[in-house]
Amino acid sequence: MMTDPYDISAPVVYDLVLRSRRTVLPDGERPAAVAIAGEHIAVIGDYDEPIAARRTTDLGDLALLPGLVDTHVHINEPGRTEWEGFASATKAAAAGGVTTIIDMPLNSLPPTVDTGALAAKRAAAKGRTWIDVGFWGGAIPGNDAELKRLHDAGVFGFKCFTAPSGVDEFPHLDTAGLHRACATVASLGALLIAHAEDPAHLREPDTAPSFDRFLASRPATAETSAVSEVIAAARATGARVHLLHLAAADALDLVHRARLDGVRITAETCPHYLALTAEQIPDGATAFKCCPPIRGEANREALWAGLIDGRIDIVVSDHSPSPATMKTGDFATSWGGIASLQIGLPVTWTEASTRGLALTDLARWMASGPADLAGLDRKGRIATGADADLVAFDPDAEWTVRAADLHHRHPVTPYDGRRLRGAVATTWLRGKPVDVHGPPRGRQLRRSPR
């Protein structure tokens, strides 16, 4: 006997129901049942509520989080795929509970500073992503005319540097160039994201294994000076701007005062700035090298204070891997980037839980906040109508990082051997579990025309 499709009394049968006593919703953590129809969340009910479904999974006390959104990832493909690639990066992301990433416009070759390079990115990514991927464009000297074309082609905004980027093909903007880029971005209603360090305050580090010497070469004043410059450009042009990988807590009050003055500015920090301190880093341990550098313990605690009180908006990875041969033990010549895409969630939770913070805080900093930054309305939240991107997470599991077991291309990470709290059990992308050994189901995302 067939069910009458016009009989509104016929029960709805959903594709999947996930039940958890610790479901992390936008309004807090509570027991709930999440019903999925196709690729989207259809209903959120009580944990014990009867809901007809083809499959039901009861997670019990495993937490159900929204899929994380990481807006700061260097995939490096095409051109430097030997550093990382779409396949390895997105597998690592999925294993770490990340269901959406936005790829930086460098260090790929060519960098994403025109529509031809964007097309090359998209071609390289086609059929090779285990999660959903979008793209940033780049703002460099001389490509002002390209920004509108990239915007129309669907990039999520434009990245610039105020100091040398580390790769010659992506030069930094001087003060006049920063103001021009902000003016163009404001006219487009777009977003400028900035690596803010002032080259006037930087010096070449001594060729040595000493982390202290490297740290002294990139002082906090380099960040605060550049942050002031970005604020001035945003104030003068009305542009919306975002500060990348904020490491110097001294800049937080500058951001706060600018917001009070009406400047449209947000800021991020990264798990390594929240978990690691300069005092912990041995000489020669260049797996810890990044720019801006990891600073002292007092600075780390001040960053946590800024995250808790809202001066810092989001936490993202700045996953910037390289081959082991580029991490030589010399802080002057080694590549400045940290590989952490797969373990950002437990790294941050390990620190957050010791401070009495909640999984709802993590979801705001690492899922809905980054989604909001990029305008991804259907990502980063457990809500009706949202993409069914979800993560089963054991917040009490303890485990030890083994670099060789991670999915990113090279077994280099400063967390090797570190004991962490919290483990991802399953990641769902648009309603189906991600199998890193199975076929890729990720899609390429474009900025909403809104």
XYZ file of C-alpha atoms in Angstrom:
450
model
C 0.000 0.000 0.000
C 1.460 3.339 -1.069
C 1.476 6.433 1.123
C -0.576 9.268 -0.313
C 1.946 12.073 -0.989
C -0.796 14.652 -0.381
C -1.778 13.243 3.018
C -0.359 15.808 5.448
C -1.076 13.420 8.336
C 1.503 10.935 6.995
C 4.571 10.887 9.288
C 7.757 12.477 7.998
C 10.635 10.020 7.866
C 14.030 11.709 8.085
C 17.243 10.308 6.684
C 19.185 10.422 9.948
C 18.619 11.368 13.568
C 21.576 12.035 15.845
C 20.905 12.100 19.563
C 23.306 13.489 22.139
C 22.962 14.461 25.769
C 25.491 17.205 25.020
C 24.273 18.894 21.860
C 25.944 22.274 21.379
C 23.302 24.627 20.023
C 23.495 28.376 19.409
C 21.591 29.010 22.649
C 23.589 26.583 24.799
C 24.385 22.944 25.451
C 21.512 20.533 26.160
C 20.226 17.041 25.387
C 18.707 17.061 21.914
C 17.888 15.067 18.804
C 18.950 16.475 15.449
C 16.973 15.244 12.446
C 18.570 15.481 9.006
C 16.744 15.520 5.687
C 19.039 15.228 2.715
C 21.947 17.583 3.325
C 20.348 19.888 5.875
C 19.211 19.967 9.473
C 15.429 19.738 9.397
C 14.331 19.494 13.027
C 15.900 19.882 16.463
C 13.897 18.070 19.090
C 14.221 16.819 22.626
C 16.692 14.024 23.232
C 13.969 11.414 23.940
C 11.493 12.699 21.387
C 10.246 10.008 18.966
C 11.358 10.995 15.466
C 10.914 8.650 12.513
C 14.148 8.144 10.596
C 15.808 5.656 8.308
C 18.805 5.643 10.670
C 19.241 6.775 14.246
C 22.524 7.124 16.106
C 22.568 7.726 19.834
C 25.850 9.364 20.810
C 25.004 9.269 24.500
C 27.457 11.508 26.354
C 29.575 12.254 23.313
C 29.141 15.922 22.486
C 27.549 16.887 19.170
C 29.208 20.025 17.813
C 28.675 21.959 14.616
C 31.329 21.277 12.012
C 34.226 23.679 12.473
C 34.947 26.405 9.937
C 38.605 27.302 9.448
C 39.074 30.509 7.488
C 42.884 30.496 7.648
C 44.443 27.533 5.840
C 47.395 27.424 3.444
C 46.883 24.472 1.124
C 49.707 25.539 -1.260
C 48.297 23.748 -4.304
C 48.975 24.228 -7.196
C 52.643 25.073 -7.419
C 53.884 23.993 -4.011
C 51.896 20.804 -3.632
C 54.985 19.134 -2.200
C 54.347 21.314 0.885
C 50.653 20.377 1.193
C 47.704 19.706 -1.100
C 43.921 19.681 -1.266
C 43.660 15.939 -0.627
C 45.997 15.764 2.367
C 44.794 19.050 3.909
C 41.096 18.258 3.655
C 41.574 14.751 5.051
C 43.395 16.267 8.009
C 40.635 18.817 8.441
C 37.890 16.186 8.403
C 39.739 14.060 10.943
C 39.890 17.131 13.169
C 36.196 18.024 12.955
C 36.637 20.791 10.381
C 34.017 20.659 7.624
C 34.727 23.944 5.822
C 37.982 25.714 5.082
C 38.855 28.849 3.140
C 42.192 28.613 1.390
C 44.702 31.444 1.550
C 45.912 33.048 -1.711
C 49.531 32.092 -0.976
C 51.787 30.038 -0.921
C 50.485 28.454 -4.084
C 51.989 29.233 -7.481
C 50.516 31.288 -8.947
C 49.104 33.156 -5.949
C 45.383 33.899 -6.144
C 45.744 37.529 -7.189
C 43.781 37.349 -10.452
C 40.969 35.283 -11.915
C 43.350 33.103 -13.915
C 45.064 31.985 -10.735
C 41.681 31.421 -9.078
C 40.684 29.187 -11.993
C 43.913 27.228 -11.524
C 43.073 26.788 -7.832
C 39.613 25.528 -8.612
C 40.905 23.122 -11.233
C 43.503 21.740 -8.816
C 40.869 21.239 -6.128
C 38.247 19.609 -8.338
C 37.418 16.128 -7.082
C 40.168 16.258 -4.442
C 38.471 17.696 -1.356
C 36.986 15.646 1.483
C 35.279 18.744 2.936
C 33.926 22.008 1.527
C 36.482 24.588 0.383
C 36.319 28.273 -0.509
C 39.015 30.725 -1.553
C 40.414 34.102 -0.519
C 41.836 36.474 -3.094
C 45.027 38.449 -2.616
C 45.640 42.209 -2.538
C 49.175 43.055 -3.653
C 50.790 46.127 -5.225
C 49.421 46.732 -8.713
C 46.405 44.396 -8.718
C 43.710 46.879 -7.625
C 41.846 46.361 -10.903
C 41.741 42.603 -10.296
C 39.927 42.859 -6.963
C 36.502 43.454 -8.485
C 36.993 40.589 -10.934
C 37.956 38.257 -8.107
C 35.034 39.519 -6.018
C 32.622 38.828 -8.884
C 34.194 35.369 -9.290
C 33.213 34.459 -5.717
C 36.247 34.875 -3.467
C 35.372 35.539 0.177
C 37.568 38.611 0.545
C 41.149 39.736 0.090
C 44.304 39.061 2.048
C 47.171 41.513 2.290
C 50.461 41.766 4.143
C 51.868 44.929 5.680
C 55.331 43.311 5.882
C 57.188 40.892 3.580
C 55.185 37.684 3.215
C 58.101 35.278 2.928
C 57.458 34.560 -0.770
C 58.499 36.997 -3.482
C 55.406 36.500 -5.643
C 53.137 37.936 -2.931
C 54.630 41.351 -2.010
C 53.307 43.450 0.845
C 51.380 46.725 0.692
C 52.940 49.955 1.875
C 50.785 52.538 3.668
C 49.489 54.096 0.455
C 48.767 50.659 -1.021
C 46.909 49.615 2.120
C 44.674 52.697 1.869
C 44.013 52.026 -1.842
C 43.114 48.408 -1.136
C 40.794 49.433 1.693
C 39.081 51.979 -0.558
C 38.534 49.354 -3.265
C 37.298 46.784 -0.768
C 34.892 49.341 0.751
C 33.479 50.141 -2.697
C 32.818 46.436 -3.276
C 31.276 45.838 0.153
C 33.977 43.211 0.626
C 36.380 42.210 3.421
C 40.117 42.865 3.735
C 42.048 40.472 5.957
C 45.494 41.616 7.028
C 48.735 40.097 8.245
C 49.672 43.068 10.413
C 53.350 43.528 11.199
C 55.267 46.774 10.608
C 58.526 46.180 8.728
C 60.038 49.231 10.426
C 60.025 47.253 13.690
C 61.365 43.994 12.245
C 64.969 42.972 11.834
C 66.651 39.965 10.327
C 67.229 37.370 13.059
C 70.692 36.078 13.704
C 71.504 32.803 12.008
C 71.202 30.680 15.110
C 69.079 28.023 16.809
C 68.073 30.494 19.549
C 64.326 31.057 19.771
C 64.868 34.081 22.023
C 66.847 35.817 19.278
C 64.135 35.081 16.747
C 61.468 36.404 19.109
C 63.444 39.608 19.667
C 63.560 40.145 15.893
C 59.737 40.386 15.705
C 58.675 42.355 18.795
C 55.117 43.102 19.865
C 55.591 46.706 18.690
C 55.698 45.408 15.099
C 52.150 44.161 15.545
C 50.759 47.133 17.446
C 52.205 49.598 14.942
C 50.734 47.727 11.980
C 47.378 47.235 13.702
C 47.220 51.002 14.198
C 47.922 51.448 10.474
C 45.171 49.009 9.486
C 42.731 50.769 11.815
C 43.632 54.158 10.310
C 43.050 52.863 6.772
C 39.718 51.278 7.733
C 38.611 54.457 9.501
C 39.532 56.651 6.517
C 37.809 54.467 3.914
C 34.959 52.770 5.774
C 36.347 49.353 4.842
C 35.545 46.225 6.787
C 38.836 44.689 7.966
C 39.956 41.626 9.875
C 43.239 41.055 11.698
C 44.847 37.698 11.081
C 46.656 35.545 13.671
C 46.901 38.180 16.407
C 49.812 37.205 18.656
C 50.527 40.402 20.606
C 47.981 41.017 23.345
C 49.148 44.646 23.467
C 47.048 45.232 20.331
C 43.759 44.214 21.934
C 42.916 47.596 23.394
C 43.610 49.239 20.027
C 41.019 46.938 18.468
C 38.528 47.592 21.258
C 38.828 51.370 21.017
C 38.526 51.282 17.246
C 35.279 49.344 17.494
C 33.901 51.860 19.955
C 34.731 54.527 17.377
C 32.725 52.688 14.731
C 35.568 51.053 12.820
C 34.446 47.739 11.346
C 37.241 45.513 12.582
C 37.455 41.952 13.869
C 40.382 39.833 15.005
C 41.443 36.223 15.237
C 44.060 34.273 17.103
C 45.306 30.706 16.692
C 45.556 27.582 18.845
C 49.354 27.860 19.027
C 49.173 31.327 20.591
C 46.655 30.036 23.137
C 48.485 26.807 24.004
C 52.208 27.454 23.615
C 54.581 29.947 25.218
C 58.032 31.233 24.377
C 59.352 29.831 27.644
C 58.506 26.285 26.487
C 60.317 26.403 23.131
C 63.751 24.750 23.032
C 66.511 26.171 20.900
C 66.511 24.618 17.469
C 62.847 23.553 17.682
C 61.786 25.286 14.470
C 58.533 23.332 14.266
C 57.394 26.143 16.614
C 58.411 28.940 14.218
C 55.609 31.152 12.933
C 55.142 34.824 12.151
C 54.149 36.657 14.269
C 56.003 34.514 16.808
C 54.678 32.711 19.860
C 55.205 35.084 22.784
C 55.532 34.696 26.549
C 53.204 33.165 29.111
C 51.813 36.501 30.330
C 50.952 37.387 26.739
C 49.172 34.037 26.288
C 46.997 34.672 29.332
C 46.177 38.154 28.054
C 45.085 36.631 24.730
C 42.769 34.281 26.623
C 41.324 37.293 28.451
C 40.729 39.004 25.114
C 39.055 35.925 23.710
C 36.781 35.575 26.726
C 35.724 39.231 26.756
C 35.177 39.413 22.995
C 38.052 41.577 21.847
C 39.201 38.528 19.879
C 36.399 37.085 17.770
C 37.534 33.725 16.436
C 40.151 30.964 16.655
C 41.492 29.480 13.411
C 44.539 27.399 12.588
C 46.815 29.366 10.225
C 47.811 25.912 9.016
C 51.012 26.645 7.082
C 52.941 23.403 6.587
C 56.208 22.767 4.810
C 58.542 19.839 4.187
C 60.749 18.815 7.070
C 63.773 19.985 5.072
C 62.496 23.560 5.489
C 62.464 23.237 9.288
C 66.214 23.063 9.669
C 66.812 23.992 13.305
C 67.893 27.522 12.343
C 65.226 30.078 13.244
C 66.585 32.595 10.724
C 66.275 30.374 7.671
C 63.496 27.892 8.534
C 60.008 28.300 7.104
C 57.699 30.201 9.430
C 54.529 28.172 9.646
C 52.814 25.736 12.005
C 50.956 22.612 10.892
C 47.942 22.066 13.142
C 44.780 21.746 11.052
C 43.844 18.302 12.366
C 44.379 19.058 16.048
C 43.232 22.640 16.543
C 40.027 21.566 18.282
C 41.635 19.380 21.002
C 44.543 21.819 21.416
C 42.120 24.668 22.104
C 39.806 22.518 24.233
C 42.725 21.285 26.343
C 43.462 24.881 27.311
C 39.858 26.103 27.451
C 38.654 23.308 29.713
C 41.366 24.027 32.281
C 40.022 27.583 32.432
C 36.448 26.463 33.101
C 35.198 27.376 29.635
C 32.491 25.481 27.781
C 32.005 23.687 24.498
C 29.581 26.450 23.538
C 32.528 28.857 23.678
C 34.516 26.619 21.340
C 31.609 26.394 18.896
C 31.331 30.184 18.826
C 35.070 30.746 18.331
C 35.755 27.909 15.889
C 32.483 27.310 14.023
C 29.826 30.030 13.947
C 32.269 32.926 14.333
C 34.457 32.032 11.331
C 31.320 31.207 9.323
C 29.920 34.641 10.105
C 33.212 36.290 9.135
C 32.974 34.762 5.677
C 29.198 35.116 5.311
C 28.557 31.358 5.338
C 25.037 31.435 6.744
C 24.464 27.675 6.535
C 27.749 26.654 8.113
C 29.075 26.490 11.651
C 25.861 26.039 13.638
C 23.355 23.374 14.593
C 20.183 25.085 13.448
C 17.239 24.231 11.222
C 18.059 24.894 7.597
C 21.828 24.747 8.170
C 24.036 22.272 6.371
C 24.222 19.039 8.349
C 27.929 19.480 9.083
C 28.406 17.915 12.503
C 31.044 16.478 14.794
C 30.841 13.814 17.498
C 33.451 14.869 20.060
C 34.586 13.174 23.242
C 35.587 16.084 25.485
C 37.075 13.825 28.160
C 39.283 11.570 26.019
C 43.015 12.016 26.522
C 45.569 11.074 23.898
C 49.096 11.808 22.747
C 49.842 13.437 19.404
C 52.049 11.421 17.068
C 53.058 13.521 14.087
C 53.389 10.471 11.843
C 49.710 9.605 12.434
C 48.366 12.953 11.209
C 46.935 13.296 7.703
C 48.671 16.484 6.578
C 51.466 15.858 4.104
C 54.563 16.075 6.314
C 55.001 14.683 9.861
C 56.049 18.035 11.315
C 54.144 19.698 14.155
C 55.113 21.364 17.439
C 52.504 19.214 19.174
C 54.309 15.936 18.523
C 54.324 14.036 21.821
C 51.964 16.486 23.499
C 49.130 15.135 25.655
C 45.750 16.575 24.637
C 42.200 16.423 25.920
C 39.281 15.845 23.551
C 39.005 13.595 20.512
C 36.897 13.634 17.352
C 34.898 10.431 16.914
C 32.963 11.140 13.686
C 32.632 14.049 11.285
C 29.530 14.423 9.089
C 29.570 16.560 5.948
C 26.108 17.496 4.758
C 24.537 14.575 6.578
C 26.976 11.785 5.742
C 30.050 10.593 7.663
C 33.349 11.618 6.133
C 35.511 8.628 5.243
C 39.061 9.800 4.558
C 39.718 6.439 2.883
C 36.645 6.722 0.680
C 35.779 8.996 -2.236
C 35.866 12.771 -1.665
C 32.516 14.586 -1.350
C 33.664 18.128 -0.705
C 32.343 21.028 -2.730
C 33.805 24.334 -3.782
C 32.094 27.293 -2.159
C 31.599 30.790 -3.522
C 30.793 33.981 -1.700
C 27.082 34.643 -1.502
C 26.080 37.465 -3.858
C 24.407 39.210 -0.926
